[in-house]
Coordinates of C-alpha atoms in Angstrom, one line a residue:
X1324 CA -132.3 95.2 73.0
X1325 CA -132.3 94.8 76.7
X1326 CA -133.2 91.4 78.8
X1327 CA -135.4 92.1 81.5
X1328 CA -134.1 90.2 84.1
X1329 CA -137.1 88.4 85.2
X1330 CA -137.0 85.7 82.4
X1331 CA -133.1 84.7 83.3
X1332 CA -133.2 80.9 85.0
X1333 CA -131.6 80.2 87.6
X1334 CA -129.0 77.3 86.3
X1335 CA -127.0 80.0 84.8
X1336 CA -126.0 80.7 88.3
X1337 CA -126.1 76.7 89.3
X1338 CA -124.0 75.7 86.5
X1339 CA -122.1 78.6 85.9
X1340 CA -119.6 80.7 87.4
X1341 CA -119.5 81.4 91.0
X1342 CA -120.9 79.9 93.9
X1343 CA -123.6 82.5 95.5
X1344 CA -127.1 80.9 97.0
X1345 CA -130.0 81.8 95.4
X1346 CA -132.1 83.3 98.1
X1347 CA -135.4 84.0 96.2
X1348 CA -138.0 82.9 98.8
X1349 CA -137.6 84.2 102.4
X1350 CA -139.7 82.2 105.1
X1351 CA -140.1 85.7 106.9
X1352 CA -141.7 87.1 104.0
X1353 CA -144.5 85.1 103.9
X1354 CA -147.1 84.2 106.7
X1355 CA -147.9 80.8 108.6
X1356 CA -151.4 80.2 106.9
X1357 CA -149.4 80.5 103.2
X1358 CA -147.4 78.0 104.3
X1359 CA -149.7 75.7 105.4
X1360 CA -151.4 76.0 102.1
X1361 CA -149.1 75.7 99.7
X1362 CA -146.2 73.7 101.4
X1363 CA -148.3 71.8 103.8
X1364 CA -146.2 72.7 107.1
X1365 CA -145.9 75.8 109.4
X1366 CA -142.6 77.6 109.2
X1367 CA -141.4 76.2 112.7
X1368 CA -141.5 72.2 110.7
X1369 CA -139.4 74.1 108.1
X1370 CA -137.0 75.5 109.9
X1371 CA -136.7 72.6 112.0
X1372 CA -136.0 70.8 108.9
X1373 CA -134.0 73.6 107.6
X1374 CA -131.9 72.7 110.3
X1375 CA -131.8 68.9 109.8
X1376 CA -130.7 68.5 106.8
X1377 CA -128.9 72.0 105.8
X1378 CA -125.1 70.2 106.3
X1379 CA -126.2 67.4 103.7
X1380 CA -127.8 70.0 101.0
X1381 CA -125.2 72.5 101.2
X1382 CA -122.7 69.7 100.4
X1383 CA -119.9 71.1 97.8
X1384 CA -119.9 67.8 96.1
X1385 CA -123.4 68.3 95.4
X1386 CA -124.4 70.1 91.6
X1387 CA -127.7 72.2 93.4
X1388 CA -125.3 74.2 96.0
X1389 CA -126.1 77.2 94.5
X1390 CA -129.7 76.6 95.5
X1391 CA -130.1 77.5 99.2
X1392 CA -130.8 74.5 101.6
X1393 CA -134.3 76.0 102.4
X1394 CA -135.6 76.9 99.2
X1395 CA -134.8 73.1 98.5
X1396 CA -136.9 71.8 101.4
X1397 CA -139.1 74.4 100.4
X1398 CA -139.6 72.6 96.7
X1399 CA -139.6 69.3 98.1
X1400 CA -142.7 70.1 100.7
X1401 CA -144.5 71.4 97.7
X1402 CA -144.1 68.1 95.5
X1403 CA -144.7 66.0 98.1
X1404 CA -147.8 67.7 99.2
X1405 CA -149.2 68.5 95.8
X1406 CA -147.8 66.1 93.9
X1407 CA -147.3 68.6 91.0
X1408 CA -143.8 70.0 89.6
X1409 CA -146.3 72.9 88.3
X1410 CA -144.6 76.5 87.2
X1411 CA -146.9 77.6 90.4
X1412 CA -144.7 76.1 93.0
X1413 CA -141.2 76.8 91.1
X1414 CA -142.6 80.5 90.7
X1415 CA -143.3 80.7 94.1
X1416 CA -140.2 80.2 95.1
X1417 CA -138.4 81.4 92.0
X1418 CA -137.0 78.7 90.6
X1419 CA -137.7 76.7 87.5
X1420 CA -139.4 73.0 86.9
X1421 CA -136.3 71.2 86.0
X1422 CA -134.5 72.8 89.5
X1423 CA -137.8 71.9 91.1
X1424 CA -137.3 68.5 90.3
X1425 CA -133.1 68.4 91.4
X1426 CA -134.5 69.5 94.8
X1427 CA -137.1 67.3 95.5
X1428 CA -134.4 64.5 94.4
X1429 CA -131.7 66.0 97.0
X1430 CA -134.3 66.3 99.9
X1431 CA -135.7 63.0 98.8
X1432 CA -132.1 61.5 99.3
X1433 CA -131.1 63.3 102.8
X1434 CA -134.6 62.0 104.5
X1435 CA -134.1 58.4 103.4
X1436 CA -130.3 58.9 105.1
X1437 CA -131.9 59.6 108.0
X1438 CA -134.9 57.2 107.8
X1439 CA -133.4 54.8 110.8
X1440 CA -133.5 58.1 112.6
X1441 CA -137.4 58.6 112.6
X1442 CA -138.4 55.1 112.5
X1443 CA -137.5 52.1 114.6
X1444 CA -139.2 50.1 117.2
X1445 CA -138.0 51.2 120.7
X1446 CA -135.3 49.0 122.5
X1447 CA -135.8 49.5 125.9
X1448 CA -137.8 48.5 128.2
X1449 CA -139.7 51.0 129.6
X1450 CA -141.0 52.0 126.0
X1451 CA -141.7 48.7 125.2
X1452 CA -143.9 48.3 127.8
X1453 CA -145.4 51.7 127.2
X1454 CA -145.9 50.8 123.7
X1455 CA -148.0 47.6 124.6
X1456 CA -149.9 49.8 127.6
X1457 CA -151.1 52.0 124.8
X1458 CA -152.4 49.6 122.4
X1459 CA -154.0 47.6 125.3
X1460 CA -156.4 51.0 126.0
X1461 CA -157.4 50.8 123.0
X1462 CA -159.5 47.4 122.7
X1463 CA -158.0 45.4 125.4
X1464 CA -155.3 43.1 123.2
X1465 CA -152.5 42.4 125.1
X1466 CA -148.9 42.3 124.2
X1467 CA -149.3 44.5 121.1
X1468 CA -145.9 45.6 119.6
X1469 CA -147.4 47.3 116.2
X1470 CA -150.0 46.5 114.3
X1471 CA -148.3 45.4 110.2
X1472 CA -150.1 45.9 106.8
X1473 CA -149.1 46.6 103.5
X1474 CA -150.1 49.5 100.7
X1475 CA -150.1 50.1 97.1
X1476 CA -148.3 53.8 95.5
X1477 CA -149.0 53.9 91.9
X1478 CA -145.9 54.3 90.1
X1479 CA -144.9 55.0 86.1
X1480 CA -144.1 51.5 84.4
X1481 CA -140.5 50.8 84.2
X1482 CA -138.4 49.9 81.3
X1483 CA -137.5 46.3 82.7
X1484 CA -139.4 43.8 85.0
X1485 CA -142.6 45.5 83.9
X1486 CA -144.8 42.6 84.4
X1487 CA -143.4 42.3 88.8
X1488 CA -145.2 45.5 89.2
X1489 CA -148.5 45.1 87.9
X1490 CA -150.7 44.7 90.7
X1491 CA -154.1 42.8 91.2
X1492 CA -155.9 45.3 89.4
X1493 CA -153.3 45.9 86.4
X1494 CA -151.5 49.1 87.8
X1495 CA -148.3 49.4 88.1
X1496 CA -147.5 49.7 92.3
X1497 CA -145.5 49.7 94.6
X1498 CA -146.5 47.1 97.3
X1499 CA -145.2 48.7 100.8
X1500 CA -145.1 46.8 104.2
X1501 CA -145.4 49.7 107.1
X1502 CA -145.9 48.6 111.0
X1503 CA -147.2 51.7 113.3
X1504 CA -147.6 52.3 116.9
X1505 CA -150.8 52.9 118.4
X1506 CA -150.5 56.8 117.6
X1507 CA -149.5 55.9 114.1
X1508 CA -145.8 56.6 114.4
X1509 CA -143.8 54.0 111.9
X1510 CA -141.9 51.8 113.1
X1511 CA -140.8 50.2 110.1
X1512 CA -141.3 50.9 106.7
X1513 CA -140.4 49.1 103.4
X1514 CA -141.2 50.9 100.2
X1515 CA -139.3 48.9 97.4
X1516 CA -141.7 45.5 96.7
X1517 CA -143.0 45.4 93.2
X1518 CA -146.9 45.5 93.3
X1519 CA -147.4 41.7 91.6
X1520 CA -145.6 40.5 95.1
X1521 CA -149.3 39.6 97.5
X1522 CA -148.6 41.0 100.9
X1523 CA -147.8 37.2 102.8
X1524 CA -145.1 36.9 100.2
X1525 CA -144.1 40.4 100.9
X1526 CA -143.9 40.0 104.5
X1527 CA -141.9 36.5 103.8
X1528 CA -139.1 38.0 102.1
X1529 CA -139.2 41.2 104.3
X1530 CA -136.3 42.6 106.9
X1531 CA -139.0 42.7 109.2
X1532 CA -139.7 39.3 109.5
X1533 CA -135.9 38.3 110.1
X1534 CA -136.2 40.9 113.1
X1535 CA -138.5 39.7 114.9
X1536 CA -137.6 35.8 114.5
X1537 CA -134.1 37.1 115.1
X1538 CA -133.6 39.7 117.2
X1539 CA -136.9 41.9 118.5
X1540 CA -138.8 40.8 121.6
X1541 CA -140.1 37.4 122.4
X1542 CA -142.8 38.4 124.8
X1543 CA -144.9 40.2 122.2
X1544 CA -146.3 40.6 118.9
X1545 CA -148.0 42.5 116.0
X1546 CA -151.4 42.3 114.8
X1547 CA -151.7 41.6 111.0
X1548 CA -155.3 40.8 108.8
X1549 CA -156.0 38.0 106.6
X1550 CA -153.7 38.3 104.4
X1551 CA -150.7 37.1 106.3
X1552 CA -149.9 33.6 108.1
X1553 CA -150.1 32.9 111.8
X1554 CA -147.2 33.5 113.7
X1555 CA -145.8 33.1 117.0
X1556 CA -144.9 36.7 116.8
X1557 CA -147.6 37.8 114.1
X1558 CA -150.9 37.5 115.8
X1559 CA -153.8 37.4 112.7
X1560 CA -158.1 36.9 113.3
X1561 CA -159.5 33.6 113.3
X1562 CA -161.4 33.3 110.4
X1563 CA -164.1 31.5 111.6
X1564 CA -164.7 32.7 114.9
X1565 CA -167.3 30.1 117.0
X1566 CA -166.9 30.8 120.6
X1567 CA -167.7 34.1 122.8
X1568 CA -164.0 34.5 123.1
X1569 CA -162.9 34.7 119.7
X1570 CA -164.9 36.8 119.2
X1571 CA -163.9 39.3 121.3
X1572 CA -161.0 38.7 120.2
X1573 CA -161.4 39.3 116.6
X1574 CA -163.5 42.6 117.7
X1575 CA -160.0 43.5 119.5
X1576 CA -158.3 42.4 117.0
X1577 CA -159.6 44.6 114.4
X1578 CA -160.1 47.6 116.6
X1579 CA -156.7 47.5 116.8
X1580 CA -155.1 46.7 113.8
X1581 CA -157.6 50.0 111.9
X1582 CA -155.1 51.8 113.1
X1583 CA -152.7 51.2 110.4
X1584 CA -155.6 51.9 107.6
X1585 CA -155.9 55.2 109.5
X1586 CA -151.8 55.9 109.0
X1587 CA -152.3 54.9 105.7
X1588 CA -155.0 57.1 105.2
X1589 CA -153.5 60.1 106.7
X1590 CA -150.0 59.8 105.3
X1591 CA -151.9 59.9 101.8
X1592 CA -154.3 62.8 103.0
X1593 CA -151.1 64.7 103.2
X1594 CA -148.7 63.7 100.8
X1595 CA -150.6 64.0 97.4
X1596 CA -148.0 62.5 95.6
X1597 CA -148.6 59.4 96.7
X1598 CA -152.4 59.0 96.6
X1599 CA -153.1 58.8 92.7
X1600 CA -154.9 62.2 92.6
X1601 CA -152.1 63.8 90.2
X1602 CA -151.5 60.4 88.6
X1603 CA -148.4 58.2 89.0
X1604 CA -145.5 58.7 90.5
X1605 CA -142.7 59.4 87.6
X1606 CA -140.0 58.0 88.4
X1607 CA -138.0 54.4 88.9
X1608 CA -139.2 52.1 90.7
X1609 CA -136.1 52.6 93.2
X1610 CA -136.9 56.2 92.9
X1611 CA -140.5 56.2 93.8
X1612 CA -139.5 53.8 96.6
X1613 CA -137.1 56.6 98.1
X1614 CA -139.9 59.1 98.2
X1615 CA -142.6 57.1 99.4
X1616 CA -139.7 56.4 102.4
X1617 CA -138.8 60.2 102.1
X1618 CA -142.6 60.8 103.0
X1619 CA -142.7 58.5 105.4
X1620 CA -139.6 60.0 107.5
X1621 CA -141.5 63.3 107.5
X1622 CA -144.9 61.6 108.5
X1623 CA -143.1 60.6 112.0
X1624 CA -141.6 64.0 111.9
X1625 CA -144.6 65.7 111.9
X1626 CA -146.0 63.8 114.6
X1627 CA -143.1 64.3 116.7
X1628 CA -143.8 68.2 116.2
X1629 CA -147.4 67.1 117.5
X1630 CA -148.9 68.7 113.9
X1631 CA -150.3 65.6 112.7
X1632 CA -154.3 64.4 113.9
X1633 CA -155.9 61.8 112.4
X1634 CA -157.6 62.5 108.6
X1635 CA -160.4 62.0 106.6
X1636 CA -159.7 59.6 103.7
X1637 CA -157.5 61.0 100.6
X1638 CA -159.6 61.5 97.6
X1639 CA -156.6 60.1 95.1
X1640 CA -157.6 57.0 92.7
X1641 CA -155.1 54.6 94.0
X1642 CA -156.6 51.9 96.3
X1643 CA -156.0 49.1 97.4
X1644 CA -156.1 46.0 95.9
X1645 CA -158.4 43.8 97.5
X1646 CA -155.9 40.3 98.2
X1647 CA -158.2 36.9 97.8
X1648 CA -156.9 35.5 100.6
X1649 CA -156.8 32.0 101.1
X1650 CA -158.9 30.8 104.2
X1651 CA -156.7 28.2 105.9
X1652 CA -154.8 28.2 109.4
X1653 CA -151.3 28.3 109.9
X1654 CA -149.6 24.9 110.1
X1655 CA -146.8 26.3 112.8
X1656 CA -148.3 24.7 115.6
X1657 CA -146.7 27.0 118.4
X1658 CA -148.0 29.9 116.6
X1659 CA -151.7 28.2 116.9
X1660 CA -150.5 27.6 120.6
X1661 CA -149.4 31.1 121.6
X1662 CA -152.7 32.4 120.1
X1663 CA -154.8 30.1 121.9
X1664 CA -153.1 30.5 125.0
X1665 CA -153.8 34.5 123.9
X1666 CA -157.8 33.4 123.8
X1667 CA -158.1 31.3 127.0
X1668 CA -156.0 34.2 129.3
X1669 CA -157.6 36.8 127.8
X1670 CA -160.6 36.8 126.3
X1671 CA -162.6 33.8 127.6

């Protein structure tokens, strides 16, 4: 009795003999607004990307070679904007679940190689200063280098350490510190803190804060919330604003720093993995940190391709959780200092 074709997988040819690329899905075949909807990028992002990161997926070394570099970006875009391995996608592209999910690990792998690419704080001058001009139109706070917050991705729970990632409201999370630019372009991101970690311990242990008491610039500073201490180069509200001056500052202040909500809430508009909607993430903790990253290199990306604009809120069930911050000042006294001297120049 003959076979019909049709129900022959694919990882015959991945696994077996030979070498050919399976060229199921041409981009030429399909128009923009398909896409759009069902990979969540025109076909000029995917070729760019095509481009990008073609060398690293057509590796020999690596198992998937048989799978063409753009039907891999291809499954990728549609995991990590529908946050679903469903036979829909793989059909669409004509391949099945489990060589849905080998892609999405290979992309997954070549954006985090290339995450220093797409984000890092700018070095010279010129951009620094623009960066600070920008955030200065927006509410009139000087000397603004990013604004710094941190943000929970549900995740599976893991076989070990199971209790470091519940979170506040006993999910197991991810706890990610992300600083943007007044645009929202990241300029840092770290994905890999278990959720039980509150954000000022996050931020304590972070790379972030050995740059910036090591190495970034002295003659400026981020803007954090509550939940993190005062510090010469981490500028945070007074919480109990008495004077006309502070508070204008803390209306500048938070002006400014929504910015980084409205990243958060337009990274997760876009990539549904990450917003709860299609429930956890299902993989390692280390796993679920490279995507998170993964969609955080393609987040800058897309901005840089000018395709981004701000969103509405995601609709996905993972929020949150709401830190109980303790209301005290920070004891470094030149922070206190430096902030003061921020209130009397500036806003009195």
């Amino acid at each position: 009795m003959a076979v019909p074709i049709a129900v022959l997988d694919c990882d015959l040819l991945l696994y077996g003999r030979g070498h050919r690329t399976l060229d199921r899905f041409k981009l030429e075949d399909v128009t923009d607004e398909y896409l759009v909807s069902t990979y969540g990028f025109p076909r000029q992002f995917i070729c760019y990307l095509v481009d990008l990161l073609g060398a690293t997926l057509s590796r020999p070394t690596q198992r998937s070679r048989a799978i063409s570099p753009e039907t891999q970006i291809l499954a990728a875009l549609g995991f990590y904007t529908s946050g679903s391995f469903q036979t829909r996608m793989g059909d669409a592209i004509g391949i099945s679940q489990a060589s849905m999910s080998r892609c999405v690990a290979n992309v997954t792998e070549a954006l985090v190689e290339r995450a220093s690419q797409f984000i890092r704080f700018p070095k010279d001058e010129a951009t620094v200063q623009t960066l600070k001009d920008d955030f200065y139109g927006l509410a009139g706070m000087p000397g603004v280098l990013g604004v710094v917050d941190c943000t929970h991705v549900a995740i599976k729970a893991p076989n070990a350490e199971d209790l470091s990632y519940v979170n506040r409201k006993g999910l197991h999370s991810l706890n990610c510190l992300m600083v943007c630019d007044s645009r929202g372009v990241l300029l840092s991101a770290e994905t890999h803190w278990p959720g039980s970690l509150p954000d000022c311990a996050v931020l304590e242990q972070a790379a972030l804060t050995s740059q910036f008491e090591t190495e970034l610039h002295k003659d400026g500073w981020l803007l954090g919330d509550s939940s993190f201490l005062l510090r010469t180069w981490l500028m945070t509200p007074l919480h109990i604003p008495e004077t006309p001056a502070e508070y204008r500052y803390n209306m500048a202040h938070s002006a400014t720093h929504n910015i980084i909500e409205r990243t958060f809430r337009t990274i997760r508009s876009r990539f549904r993995c990450l917003d709860g909607s299609k429930g956890t993430l299902q993989y390692s903790p280390e796993k679920s940190s490279h995507i998170i990253l993964a969609c955080c290199v393609l987040h800058n990306i897309s901005l840089e391709h000018g395709l981004d604009v701000w969103a509405s809120p995601a609709t996905g069930h993972m929020e949150q959780p709401e830190e109980e911050y303790e209301q005290i000042e920070s004891v470094d006294s030149e922070a206190c200092r430096v902030r003061q001297e921020l209130l009397l120049t500036h806003f009195s």
